[in-house]
PDB file of C-alpha atoms and ligand atoms in Angstrom:
ATOM      1  CA  ALA A   1       0.000   0.000   0.000  1.00  0.00           C
ATOM      2  CA  LYS A   2       1.127   3.525  -0.683  1.00  0.00           C
ATOM      3  CA  ASP A   3       2.168   5.348   2.425  1.00  0.00           C
ATOM      4  CA  ASP A   4       0.519   8.748   2.460  1.00  0.00           C
ATOM      5  CA  GLY A   5       2.070   9.500   5.855  1.00  0.00           C
ATOM      6  CA  LYS A   6      -1.322   9.597   7.537  1.00  0.00           C
ATOM      7  CA  GLY A   7      -1.690   5.892   8.220  1.00  0.00           C
ATOM      8  CA  VAL A   8      -1.323   6.205  11.956  1.00  0.00           C
ATOM      9  CA  ALA A   9      -3.474   9.257  12.452  1.00  0.00           C
ATOM     10  CA  ARG A  10      -6.313   7.748  10.427  1.00  0.00           C
ATOM     11  CA  ARG A  11      -6.784   4.777  12.717  1.00  0.00           C
ATOM     12  CA  PHE A  12      -9.392   5.678  15.327  1.00  0.00           C
ATOM     13  CA  ASP A  13      -7.849   6.116  18.744  1.00  0.00           C
ATOM     14  CA  PRO A  14     -10.487   6.823  21.425  1.00  0.00           C
ATOM     15  CA  ALA A  15      -7.965   8.243  23.892  1.00  0.00           C
ATOM     16  CA  ARG A  16      -6.564  10.720  21.411  1.00  0.00           C
ATOM     17  CA  PHE A  17     -10.049  11.603  20.218  1.00  0.00           C
ATOM     18  CA  ALA A  18     -11.151  12.377  23.776  1.00  0.00           C
ATOM     19  CA  GLU A  19      -8.038  14.428  24.349  1.00  0.00           C
ATOM     20  CA  ALA A  20      -8.599  16.514  21.232  1.00  0.00           C
ATOM     21  CA  GLU A  21     -12.221  17.065  22.184  1.00  0.00           C
ATOM     22  CA  GLN A  22     -11.253  18.116  25.722  1.00  0.00           C
ATOM     23  CA  ARG A  23      -8.784  20.540  24.266  1.00  0.00           C
ATOM     24  CA  ARG A  24     -11.440  22.072  21.975  1.00  0.00           C
ATOM     25  CA  ASN A  25     -13.759  22.407  24.969  1.00  0.00           C
ATOM     26  CA  ASP A  26     -11.039  24.111  27.013  1.00  0.00           C
ATOM     27  CA  GLU A  27     -10.368  26.555  24.195  1.00  0.00           C
ATOM     28  CA  ASP A  28     -14.063  27.377  23.831  1.00  0.00           C
ATOM     29  CA  ASP A  29     -14.426  27.826  27.597  1.00  0.00           C
ATOM     30  CA  LEU A  30     -11.504  30.200  27.664  1.00  0.00           C
ATOM     31  CA  ARG A  31     -12.799  32.284  24.756  1.00  0.00           C
ATOM     32  CA  THR A  32     -16.204  32.492  26.450  1.00  0.00           C
ATOM     33  CA  ALA A  33     -14.524  33.431  29.717  1.00  0.00           C
ATOM     34  CA  LEU A  34     -12.765  36.331  28.046  1.00  0.00           C
ATOM     35  CA  ALA A  35     -15.919  37.492  26.256  1.00  0.00           C
ATOM     36  CA  GLU A  36     -17.929  37.263  29.492  1.00  0.00           C
ATOM     37  CA  LYS A  37     -15.189  38.638  31.731  1.00  0.00           C
ATOM     38  CA  GLN A  38     -15.117  35.666  34.074  1.00  0.00           C
ATOM     39  CA  PHE A  39     -11.673  36.738  35.259  1.00  0.00           C
ATOM     40  CA  GLU A  40     -10.782  38.492  38.494  1.00  0.00           C
ATOM     41  CA  VAL A  41      -7.671  40.294  39.568  1.00  0.00           C
ATOM     42  CA  PHE A  42      -6.190  39.435  42.953  1.00  0.00           C
ATOM     43  CA  TYR A  43      -3.580  41.604  44.648  1.00  0.00           C
ATOM     44  CA  GLN A  44      -0.596  40.514  46.709  1.00  0.00           C
ATOM     45  CA  PRO A  45       1.070  43.116  48.939  1.00  0.00           C
ATOM     46  CA  ILE A  46       4.693  44.048  48.379  1.00  0.00           C
ATOM     47  CA  VAL A  47       6.141  45.231  51.687  1.00  0.00           C
ATOM     48  CA  ASP A  48       9.150  47.238  52.730  1.00  0.00           C
ATOM     49  CA  LEU A  49      11.192  44.940  54.944  1.00  0.00           C
ATOM     50  CA  ASP A  50      11.960  47.630  57.527  1.00  0.00           C
ATOM     51  CA  GLY A  51       8.466  48.505  58.649  1.00  0.00           C
ATOM     52  CA  GLU A  52       6.607  45.689  56.890  1.00  0.00           C
ATOM     53  CA  HIS A  53       4.239  48.260  55.421  1.00  0.00           C
ATOM     54  CA  THR A  54       2.528  47.601  52.128  1.00  0.00           C
ATOM     55  CA  VAL A  55       4.236  49.781  49.540  1.00  0.00           C
ATOM     56  CA  GLY A  56       2.396  48.335  46.575  1.00  0.00           C
ATOM     57  CA  VAL A  57       0.832  45.226  45.084  1.00  0.00           C
ATOM     58  CA  GLU A  58       1.304  42.710  42.313  1.00  0.00           C
ATOM     59  CA  ALA A  59      -1.806  42.067  40.214  1.00  0.00           C
ATOM     60  CA  LEU A  60      -2.403  38.329  39.682  1.00  0.00           C
ATOM     61  CA  VAL A  61      -5.200  37.038  37.476  1.00  0.00           C
ATOM     62  CA  ARG A  62      -7.729  34.368  38.531  1.00  0.00           C
ATOM     63  CA  TRP A  63     -10.515  32.668  36.578  1.00  0.00           C
ATOM     64  CA  ARG A  64     -13.872  32.488  38.341  1.00  0.00           C
ATOM     65  CA  HIS A  65     -14.946  29.374  36.404  1.00  0.00           C
ATOM     66  CA  PRO A  66     -18.726  28.828  36.335  1.00  0.00           C
ATOM     67  CA  SER A  67     -18.463  25.165  37.392  1.00  0.00           C
ATOM     68  CA  ARG A  68     -14.872  24.588  38.533  1.00  0.00           C
ATOM     69  CA  GLY A  69     -14.573  27.516  40.946  1.00  0.00           C
ATOM     70  CA  LEU A  70     -11.626  29.864  41.308  1.00  0.00           C
ATOM     71  CA  LEU A  71      -8.748  28.773  39.073  1.00  0.00           C
ATOM     72  CA  PRO A  72      -5.096  29.851  39.416  1.00  0.00           C
ATOM     73  CA  PRO A  73      -3.134  31.116  36.394  1.00  0.00           C
ATOM     74  CA  ALA A  74      -1.336  27.762  36.097  1.00  0.00           C
ATOM     75  CA  ALA A  75      -4.677  26.224  35.053  1.00  0.00           C
ATOM     76  CA  PHE A  76      -5.232  28.457  32.017  1.00  0.00           C
ATOM     77  CA  LEU A  77      -2.459  30.938  31.178  1.00  0.00           C
ATOM     78  CA  ASP A  78      -0.409  28.636  28.948  1.00  0.00           C
ATOM     79  CA  LEU A  79      -3.446  27.774  26.841  1.00  0.00           C
ATOM     80  CA  ALA A  80      -4.502  31.439  26.705  1.00  0.00           C
ATOM     81  CA  GLU A  81      -1.026  32.348  25.483  1.00  0.00           C
ATOM     82  CA  GLU A  82      -0.991  29.492  22.949  1.00  0.00           C
ATOM     83  CA  ILE A  83      -4.308  30.377  21.323  1.00  0.00           C
ATOM     84  CA  GLY A  84      -3.548  34.084  21.208  1.00  0.00           C
ATOM     85  CA  LEU A  85      -5.815  35.394  23.968  1.00  0.00           C
ATOM     86  CA  MET A  86      -3.072  36.788  26.195  1.00  0.00           C
ATOM     87  CA  PRO A  87      -2.677  40.228  24.663  1.00  0.00           C
ATOM     88  CA  GLU A  88      -6.377  40.919  25.271  1.00  0.00           C
ATOM     89  CA  LEU A  89      -6.485  39.281  28.718  1.00  0.00           C
ATOM     90  CA  GLY A  90      -3.265  41.020  29.734  1.00  0.00           C
ATOM     91  CA  ILE A  91      -4.573  44.466  28.846  1.00  0.00           C
ATOM     92  CA  TRP A  92      -7.843  43.705  30.642  1.00  0.00           C
ATOM     93  CA  VAL A  93      -5.863  42.838  33.795  1.00  0.00           C
ATOM     94  CA  LEU A  94      -3.856  46.053  33.429  1.00  0.00           C
ATOM     95  CA  GLU A  95      -7.035  48.112  33.046  1.00  0.00           C
ATOM     96  CA  GLN A  96      -8.721  46.545  36.079  1.00  0.00           C
ATOM     97  CA  ALA A  97      -5.613  46.871  38.201  1.00  0.00           C
ATOM     98  CA  CYS A  98      -5.019  50.520  37.239  1.00  0.00           C
ATOM     99  CA  GLU A  99      -8.636  51.421  38.046  1.00  0.00           C
ATOM    100  CA  GLN A 100      -8.256  49.831  41.482  1.00  0.00           C
ATOM    101  CA  ALA A 101      -4.829  51.289  42.158  1.00  0.00           C
ATOM    102  CA  VAL A 102      -5.966  54.849  41.484  1.00  0.00           C
ATOM    103  CA  GLY A 103      -8.206  54.515  44.551  1.00  0.00           C
ATOM    104  CA  TRP A 104      -5.384  53.141  46.712  1.00  0.00           C
ATOM    105  CA  GLN A 105      -3.109  55.937  45.514  1.00  0.00           C
ATOM    106  CA  ARG A 106      -5.565  58.518  46.862  1.00  0.00           C
ATOM    107  CA  ASP A 107      -4.641  57.402  50.399  1.00  0.00           C
ATOM    108  CA  ASN A 108      -1.027  56.620  49.603  1.00  0.00           C
ATOM    109  CA  PRO A 109       0.410  58.762  46.773  1.00  0.00           C
ATOM    110  CA  SER A 110       3.449  56.526  46.351  1.00  0.00           C
ATOM    111  CA  PHE A 111       1.502  53.237  46.161  1.00  0.00           C
ATOM    112  CA  GLU A 112       2.980  51.087  43.387  1.00  0.00           C
ATOM    113  CA  LEU A 113       1.205  48.706  41.055  1.00  0.00           C
ATOM    114  CA  ASN A 114       3.008  45.737  39.487  1.00  0.00           C
ATOM    115  CA  VAL A 115       1.420  44.025  36.482  1.00  0.00           C
ATOM    116  CA  ASN A 116       2.764  41.001  34.597  1.00  0.00           C
ATOM    117  CA  LEU A 117       3.439  41.032  30.859  1.00  0.00           C
ATOM    118  CA  SER A 118       3.377  37.798  28.828  1.00  0.00           C
ATOM    119  CA  ALA A 119       5.660  36.824  25.949  1.00  0.00           C
ATOM    120  CA  SER A 120       2.962  37.436  23.344  1.00  0.00           C
ATOM    121  CA  GLN A 121       2.193  40.846  24.827  1.00  0.00           C
ATOM    122  CA  LEU A 122       5.838  41.780  24.426  1.00  0.00           C
ATOM    123  CA  GLY A 123       5.545  40.750  20.771  1.00  0.00           C
ATOM    124  CA  SER A 124       2.381  42.762  20.155  1.00  0.00           C
ATOM    125  CA  PRO A 125       3.006  45.799  17.937  1.00  0.00           C
ATOM    126  CA  HIS A 126       0.490  47.948  19.813  1.00  0.00           C
ATOM    127  CA  LEU A 127       1.593  47.134  23.364  1.00  0.00           C
ATOM    128  CA  ALA A 128       2.984  50.604  24.102  1.00  0.00           C
ATOM    129  CA  ASP A 129      -0.113  52.311  22.617  1.00  0.00           C
ATOM    130  CA  ASP A 130      -2.446  50.071  24.619  1.00  0.00           C
ATOM    131  CA  ILE A 131      -0.592  50.803  27.843  1.00  0.00           C
ATOM    132  CA  GLN A 132      -0.549  54.525  27.069  1.00  0.00           C
ATOM    133  CA  THR A 133      -4.332  54.414  26.575  1.00  0.00           C
ATOM    134  CA  VAL A 134      -4.868  52.681  29.925  1.00  0.00           C
ATOM    135  CA  LEU A 135      -2.587  55.193  31.668  1.00  0.00           C
ATOM    136  CA  GLU A 136      -4.569  58.090  30.208  1.00  0.00           C
ATOM    137  CA  GLN A 137      -7.993  56.584  30.851  1.00  0.00           C
ATOM    138  CA  THR A 138      -7.310  55.661  34.471  1.00  0.00           C
ATOM    139  CA  GLY A 139      -5.046  58.592  35.312  1.00  0.00           C
ATOM    140  CA  ILE A 140      -2.518  56.415  37.098  1.00  0.00           C
ATOM    141  CA  PRO A 141       0.899  58.134  37.246  1.00  0.00           C
ATOM    142  CA  PRO A 142       3.208  56.131  34.930  1.00  0.00           C
ATOM    143  CA  TYR A 143       6.079  56.053  37.439  1.00  0.00           C
ATOM    144  CA  LEU A 144       3.840  54.109  39.856  1.00  0.00           C
ATOM    145  CA  LEU A 145       3.279  51.344  37.310  1.00  0.00           C
ATOM    146  CA  VAL A 146       5.848  48.537  37.244  1.00  0.00           C
ATOM    147  CA  LEU A 147       5.598  46.081  34.356  1.00  0.00           C
ATOM    148  CA  GLU A 148       6.977  42.637  35.185  1.00  0.00           C
ATOM    149  CA  LEU A 149       8.562  40.465  32.539  1.00  0.00           C
ATOM    150  CA  THR A 150      10.123  37.091  33.251  1.00  0.00           C
ATOM    151  CA  GLU A 151      13.829  36.854  32.752  1.00  0.00           C
ATOM    152  CA  SER A 152      13.419  33.954  30.309  1.00  0.00           C
ATOM    153  CA  VAL A 153      11.070  35.958  28.065  1.00  0.00           C
ATOM    154  CA  ALA A 154      13.241  39.063  28.238  1.00  0.00           C
ATOM    155  CA  LEU A 155      16.402  37.191  27.292  1.00  0.00           C
ATOM    156  CA  THR A 156      14.907  35.165  24.417  1.00  0.00           C
ATOM    157  CA  ASP A 157      15.548  37.908  21.871  1.00  0.00           C
ATOM    158  CA  LEU A 158      17.660  40.462  23.635  1.00  0.00           C
ATOM    159  CA  ALA A 159      17.708  43.090  20.889  1.00  0.00           C
ATOM    160  CA  GLU A 160      13.941  42.924  20.435  1.00  0.00           C
ATOM    161  CA  SER A 161      13.334  43.051  24.211  1.00  0.00           C
ATOM    162  CA  ALA A 162      15.616  46.060  24.526  1.00  0.00           C
ATOM    163  CA  ARG A 163      13.669  47.815  21.771  1.00  0.00           C
ATOM    164  CA  VAL A 164      10.198  47.070  23.197  1.00  0.00           C
ATOM    165  CA  LEU A 165      11.193  47.809  26.787  1.00  0.00           C
ATOM    166  CA  GLY A 166      12.758  51.047  25.553  1.00  0.00           C
ATOM    167  CA  SER A 167       9.438  52.057  23.988  1.00  0.00           C
ATOM    168  CA  LEU A 168       7.651  51.255  27.271  1.00  0.00           C
ATOM    169  CA  LYS A 169      10.171  53.288  29.248  1.00  0.00           C
ATOM    170  CA  THR A 170       9.345  56.369  27.181  1.00  0.00           C
ATOM    171  CA  LEU A 171       5.841  56.153  28.691  1.00  0.00           C
ATOM    172  CA  GLY A 172       7.464  56.714  32.088  1.00  0.00           C
ATOM    173  CA  VAL A 173       6.664  53.269  33.504  1.00  0.00           C
ATOM    174  CA  ARG A 174       9.219  51.093  35.255  1.00  0.00           C
ATOM    175  CA  ILE A 175      10.280  47.578  34.286  1.00  0.00           C
ATOM    176  CA  ALA A 176      10.886  44.622  36.596  1.00  0.00           C
ATOM    177  CA  LEU A 177      12.677  41.429  35.655  1.00  0.00           C
ATOM    178  CA  ASP A 178      10.602  38.579  37.100  1.00  0.00           C
ATOM    179  CA  ASP A 179      11.912  35.207  38.336  1.00  0.00           C
ATOM    180  CA  PHE A 180      15.347  36.796  38.455  1.00  0.00           C
ATOM    181  CA  GLY A 181      18.308  34.430  38.675  1.00  0.00           C
ATOM    182  CA  THR A 182      16.685  31.526  36.831  1.00  0.00           C
ATOM    183  CA  GLY A 183      18.312  32.376  33.479  1.00  0.00           C
ATOM    184  CA  PHE A 184      21.913  32.624  34.586  1.00  0.00           C
ATOM    185  CA  SER A 185      23.415  31.731  31.207  1.00  0.00           C
ATOM    186  CA  SER A 186      22.545  35.110  29.737  1.00  0.00           C
ATOM    187  CA  LEU A 187      23.308  37.124  32.825  1.00  0.00           C
ATOM    188  CA  SER A 188      26.068  39.086  31.149  1.00  0.00           C
ATOM    189  CA  HIS A 189      23.470  40.566  28.776  1.00  0.00           C
ATOM    190  CA  LEU A 190      21.479  42.093  31.610  1.00  0.00           C
ATOM    191  CA  GLY A 191      23.117  45.454  31.204  1.00  0.00           C
ATOM    192  CA  ALA A 192      21.577  45.725  27.724  1.00  0.00           C
ATOM    193  CA  LEU A 193      18.015  45.925  29.061  1.00  0.00           C
ATOM    194  CA  PRO A 194      16.405  49.083  30.490  1.00  0.00           C
ATOM    195  CA  VAL A 195      15.304  47.386  33.709  1.00  0.00           C
ATOM    196  CA  ASP A 196      14.687  49.084  37.087  1.00  0.00           C
ATOM    197  CA  VAL A 197      13.692  46.286  39.461  1.00  0.00           C
ATOM    198  CA  VAL A 198      14.482  42.581  39.825  1.00  0.00           C
ATOM    199  CA  LYS A 199      12.204  40.109  41.526  1.00  0.00           C
ATOM    200  CA  ILE A 200      14.460  37.507  43.111  1.00  0.00           C
ATOM    201  CA  ASP A 201      12.952  34.129  42.226  1.00  0.00           C
ATOM    202  CA  ARG A 202      11.424  32.319  45.146  1.00  0.00           C
ATOM    203  CA  SER A 203      13.582  29.226  44.571  1.00  0.00           C
ATOM    204  CA  PHE A 204      16.559  31.256  45.882  1.00  0.00           C
ATOM    205  CA  VAL A 205      14.609  32.877  48.686  1.00  0.00           C
ATOM    206  CA  GLN A 206      13.189  29.590  49.887  1.00  0.00           C
ATOM    207  CA  ALA A 207      16.600  27.888  49.879  1.00  0.00           C
ATOM    208  CA  MET A 208      17.948  30.488  52.314  1.00  0.00           C
ATOM    209  CA  PRO A 209      17.041  28.754  55.599  1.00  0.00           C
ATOM    210  CA  ASP A 210      17.982  25.309  54.253  1.00  0.00           C
ATOM    211  CA  SER A 211      21.751  25.575  54.218  1.00  0.00           C
ATOM    212  CA  ALA A 212      24.728  27.890  54.232  1.00  0.00           C
ATOM    213  CA  THR A 213      24.958  27.333  50.479  1.00  0.00           C
ATOM    214  CA  GLY A 214      21.339  28.335  49.998  1.00  0.00           C
ATOM    215  CA  ALA A 215      21.959  31.525  51.929  1.00  0.00           C
ATOM    216  CA  SER A 216      25.099  32.380  49.965  1.00  0.00           C
ATOM    217  CA  VAL A 217      23.376  31.813  46.640  1.00  0.00           C
ATOM    218  CA  ALA A 218      20.591  34.212  47.633  1.00  0.00           C
ATOM    219  CA  GLU A 219      23.203  36.689  48.755  1.00  0.00           C
ATOM    220  CA  ALA A 220      25.044  36.335  45.437  1.00  0.00           C
ATOM    221  CA  VAL A 221      21.848  36.939  43.465  1.00  0.00           C
ATOM    222  CA  LEU A 222      21.182  40.078  45.521  1.00  0.00           C
ATOM    223  CA  GLN A 223      24.759  41.174  44.872  1.00  0.00           C
ATOM    224  CA  ILE A 224      24.319  40.728  41.123  1.00  0.00           C
ATOM    225  CA  ALA A 225      21.167  42.869  41.224  1.00  0.00           C
ATOM    226  CA  ARG A 226      23.145  45.615  42.960  1.00  0.00           C
ATOM    227  CA  THR A 227      26.000  45.322  40.488  1.00  0.00           C
ATOM    228  CA  PHE A 228      23.550  46.206  37.732  1.00  0.00           C
ATOM    229  CA  GLY A 229      22.008  49.016  39.816  1.00  0.00           C
ATOM    230  CA  LEU A 230      18.674  47.224  40.130  1.00  0.00           C
ATOM    231  CA  ALA A 231      16.340  47.387  43.136  1.00  0.00           C
ATOM    232  CA  PRO A 232      15.700  43.860  44.436  1.00  0.00           C
ATOM    233  CA  VAL A 233      12.331  42.526  45.601  1.00  0.00           C
ATOM    234  CA  ALA A 234      12.464  39.071  47.237  1.00  0.00           C
ATOM    235  CA  GLU A 235       9.645  36.732  46.204  1.00  0.00           C
ATOM    236  CA  GLY A 236       8.141  33.825  48.103  1.00  0.00           C
ATOM    237  CA  VAL A 237       9.030  34.856  51.666  1.00  0.00           C
ATOM    238  CA  GLU A 238       7.156  32.369  53.834  1.00  0.00           C
ATOM    239  CA  ASP A 239       8.643  32.817  57.322  1.00  0.00           C
ATOM    240  CA  ALA A 240       9.977  35.430  59.732  1.00  0.00           C
ATOM    241  CA  ASP A 241      13.533  34.045  59.686  1.00  0.00           C
ATOM    242  CA  THR A 242      13.848  34.505  55.946  1.00  0.00           C
ATOM    243  CA  ALA A 243      12.434  38.025  56.254  1.00  0.00           C
ATOM    244  CA  ALA A 244      14.992  38.818  58.952  1.00  0.00           C
ATOM    245  CA  ARG A 245      17.887  37.412  56.884  1.00  0.00           C
ATOM    246  CA  LEU A 246      16.786  39.454  53.860  1.00  0.00           C
ATOM    247  CA  ARG A 247      16.659  42.555  56.047  1.00  0.00           C
ATOM    248  CA  GLU A 248      20.256  41.875  57.134  1.00  0.00           C
ATOM    249  CA  LEU A 249      21.227  41.518  53.479  1.00  0.00           C
ATOM    250  CA  GLU A 250      19.656  44.949  52.901  1.00  0.00           C
ATOM    251  CA  CYS A 251      17.000  43.767  50.517  1.00  0.00           C
ATOM    252  CA  ALA A 252      14.505  46.622  50.767  1.00  0.00           C
ATOM    253  CA  GLN A 253      11.296  44.951  49.604  1.00  0.00           C
ATOM    254  CA  ALA A 254       9.651  41.548  49.702  1.00  0.00           C
ATOM    255  CA  GLN A 255       6.535  39.621  48.862  1.00  0.00           C
ATOM    256  CA  GLY A 256       5.245  36.305  50.170  1.00  0.00           C
ATOM    257  CA  TYR A 257       2.751  34.350  52.224  1.00  0.00           C
ATOM    258  CA  HIS A 258       4.556  35.431  55.421  1.00  0.00           C
ATOM    259  CA  PHE A 259       3.212  38.937  54.823  1.00  0.00           C
ATOM    260  CA  ALA A 260       0.035  38.257  52.844  1.00  0.00           C
ATOM    261  CA  LYS A 261      -1.403  36.037  50.135  1.00  0.00           C
ATOM    262  CA  PRO A 262      -2.959  37.398  46.951  1.00  0.00           C
ATOM    263  CA  MET A 263      -6.478  38.676  47.772  1.00  0.00           C
ATOM    264  CA  PRO A 264      -9.488  40.329  46.140  1.00  0.00           C
ATOM    265  CA  ALA A 265      -9.451  44.132  45.802  1.00  0.00           C
ATOM    266  CA  ALA A 266     -11.961  44.695  48.631  1.00  0.00           C
ATOM    267  CA  GLU A 267      -9.787  42.724  51.079  1.00  0.00           C
ATOM    268  CA  LEU A 268      -6.738  44.703  50.095  1.00  0.00           C
ATOM    269  CA  SER A 269      -8.668  47.940  50.698  1.00  0.00           C
ATOM    270  CA  ASP A 270      -9.481  46.718  54.227  1.00  0.00           C
ATOM    271  CA  LEU A 271      -5.863  45.772  54.859  1.00  0.00           C
ATOM    272  CA  LEU A 272      -4.657  49.207  53.713  1.00  0.00           C
ATOM    273  CA  ALA A 273      -7.269  50.969  55.836  1.00  0.00           C
ATOM    274  CA  ALA A 274      -6.170  48.986  58.907  1.00  0.00           C
ATOM    275  CA  GLN A 275      -2.567  49.937  58.209  1.00  0.00           C
ATOM    276  CA  VAL A 276      -3.423  53.648  58.020  1.00  0.00           C
ATOM    277  CA  ALA A 277      -5.241  53.361  61.351  1.00  0.00           C
ATOM    278  CA  LEU A 278      -2.090  52.046  63.100  1.00  0.00           C
TER     279      LEU A 278
HETATM  280  P1  C2E B   1       4.780  35.294  39.363  1.00  0.00           P
HETATM  281  O1  C2E B   1       4.666  36.503  38.530  1.00  0.00           O
HETATM  282  O2  C2E B   1       6.134  34.831  39.743  1.00  0.00           O
HETATM  283  O3  C2E B   1       3.875  35.604  40.643  1.00  0.00           O
HETATM  284  C1  C2E B   1       4.131  35.140  41.933  1.00  0.00           C
HETATM  285  C2  C2E B   1       3.428  33.837  42.212  1.00  0.00           C
HETATM  286  O4  C2E B   1       3.905  33.307  43.429  1.00  0.00           O
HETATM  287  C3  C2E B   1       1.918  33.994  42.393  1.00  0.00           C
HETATM  288  O5  C2E B   1       1.287  32.795  41.940  1.00  0.00           O
HETATM  289  C4  C2E B   1       1.795  34.102  43.899  1.00  0.00           C
HETATM  290  O6  C2E B   1       0.523  33.748  44.390  1.00  0.00           O
HETATM  291  C5  C2E B   1       2.841  33.122  44.335  1.00  0.00           C
HETATM  292  N1  C2E B   1       3.351  33.406  45.674  1.00  0.00           N
HETATM  293  C6  C2E B   1       3.415  34.585  46.308  1.00  0.00           C
HETATM  294  N2  C2E B   1       3.973  34.458  47.526  1.00  0.00           N
HETATM  295  C7  C2E B   1       4.280  33.160  47.669  1.00  0.00           C
HETATM  296  C8  C2E B   1       4.888  32.395  48.727  1.00  0.00           C
HETATM  297  O7  C2E B   1       5.252  32.888  49.777  1.00  0.00           O
HETATM  298  N3  C2E B   1       5.033  31.055  48.496  1.00  0.00           N
HETATM  299  C9  C2E B   1       4.633  30.467  47.334  1.00  0.00           C
HETATM  300  N4  C2E B   1       4.816  29.154  47.221  1.00  0.00           N
HETATM  301  N5  C2E B   1       4.080  31.156  46.330  1.00  0.00           N
HETATM  302  C10 C2E B   1       3.900  32.493  46.487  1.00  0.00           C
HETATM  303  P2  C2E B   1       0.010  32.812  41.005  1.00  0.00           P
HETATM  304  O8  C2E B   1      -0.912  33.923  41.384  1.00  0.00           O
HETATM  305  O9  C2E B   1      -0.518  31.416  40.975  1.00  0.00           O
HETATM  306  O10 C2E B   1       0.619  33.172  39.591  1.00  0.00           O
HETATM  307  C11 C2E B   1       1.493  32.292  38.941  1.00  0.00           C
HETATM  308  C12 C2E B   1       2.137  32.948  37.749  1.00  0.00           C
HETATM  309  O11 C2E B   1       1.165  33.237  36.750  1.00  0.00           O
HETATM  310  C13 C2E B   1       2.796  34.293  38.057  1.00  0.00           C
HETATM  311  O12 C2E B   1       4.043  34.060  38.643  1.00  0.00           O
HETATM  312  C14 C2E B   1       2.866  34.883  36.670  1.00  0.00           C
HETATM  313  O13 C2E B   1       3.978  34.394  35.969  1.00  0.00           O
HETATM  314  C15 C2E B   1       1.605  34.355  36.037  1.00  0.00           C
HETATM  315  N6  C2E B   1       0.555  35.408  36.059  1.00  0.00           N
HETATM  316  C16 C2E B   1      -0.354  35.684  37.011  1.00  0.00           C
HETATM  317  N7  C2E B   1      -1.164  36.705  36.635  1.00  0.00           N
HETATM  318  C17 C2E B   1      -0.736  37.087  35.402  1.00  0.00           C
HETATM  319  C18 C2E B   1      -1.166  38.093  34.466  1.00  0.00           C
HETATM  320  O14 C2E B   1      -2.089  38.878  34.695  1.00  0.00           O
HETATM  321  N8  C2E B   1      -0.455  38.159  33.292  1.00  0.00           N
HETATM  322  C19 C2E B   1       0.595  37.334  33.014  1.00  0.00           C
HETATM  323  N9  C2E B   1       1.225  37.471  31.836  1.00  0.00           N
HETATM  324  N10 C2E B   1       1.011  36.393  33.868  1.00  0.00           N
HETATM  325  C20 C2E B   1       0.363  36.276  35.051  1.00  0.00           C
HETATM  326 CA1   CA B   2       5.326  38.506  38.545  1.00  0.00          CA
HETATM  327 CA1   CA B   3       8.113  35.736  39.964  1.00  0.00          CA
HETATM  328 CA1   CA B   4       7.144  32.466  38.600  1.00  0.00          CA
END
């Protein structure tokens, strides 16, 4: 028989059929979710390690799924990125977060908002225009907006990243390198990117109490940040000892369950009000 190269795929395989159908369902669900705005933005405090006051928040998306409940980004972001929904979802998150943050900035004029950017957003030709529009519509001061980009995305095409980040910087926003330290091979290229902040990946932070080596690695990563003139924020701080060690290492800011988990906007408003009352 002539091999047309499709012999295997043509044979009916129930498992693969079910998988493909599930995948189509997931895609449809996600498109519907975006059209119907089933997403919610949660906010996790970023604190200054000296006074443990909330100096800002990171916006983190959640999916309020009609039957499956509240879903974390790990359950849907990869698919959203793959099927091209991330630019739209990302800008929606930015819009929501900026609207909320304007209110928080009324009580605290230096309150910072961090929002994540995905790889496909970085590749979108109208990213800077879209962000500019959101800044104008919400009235959030650009210097209080920090756009977070993972190190691996930023270092994939260094020249292109430098160009796009440069165009964002002209808006007056700041840039943070997320999951910092996980892409060590390209570290020497860091100086080529217009970055202001680095978020020390939680793998380093969480290894600190484990061993002397863990602590020295975290210290080295902090040192590298300083070498490049970048302000470090430690991620994933889960206990008081780690917070204390980071304070000794003169890391100014941190984020983690030890301080607060990501929460809905209304809860964050309560937390900020309680802090003002102190
Ligand atoms: P990320 O940007 O590194 O965000 C920090 C993640 O660590 C969040 O997970 C947060 O809930 C979690 N986290 C915070 N403190 C602790 C801690 O003390 N211990 C532990 N174990 N985890 C902690 P989340 O909300 O599930 O988000 C996961 C990832 O999804 C984010 O990682 C980010 O890469 C992505 N993501 C979330 N929202 C957005 C978004 O709006 N746009 C884009 N492009 N990506 C997003
Ligand atoms: Ca982030
Ligand atoms: Ca991170
Ligand atoms: Ca991460």
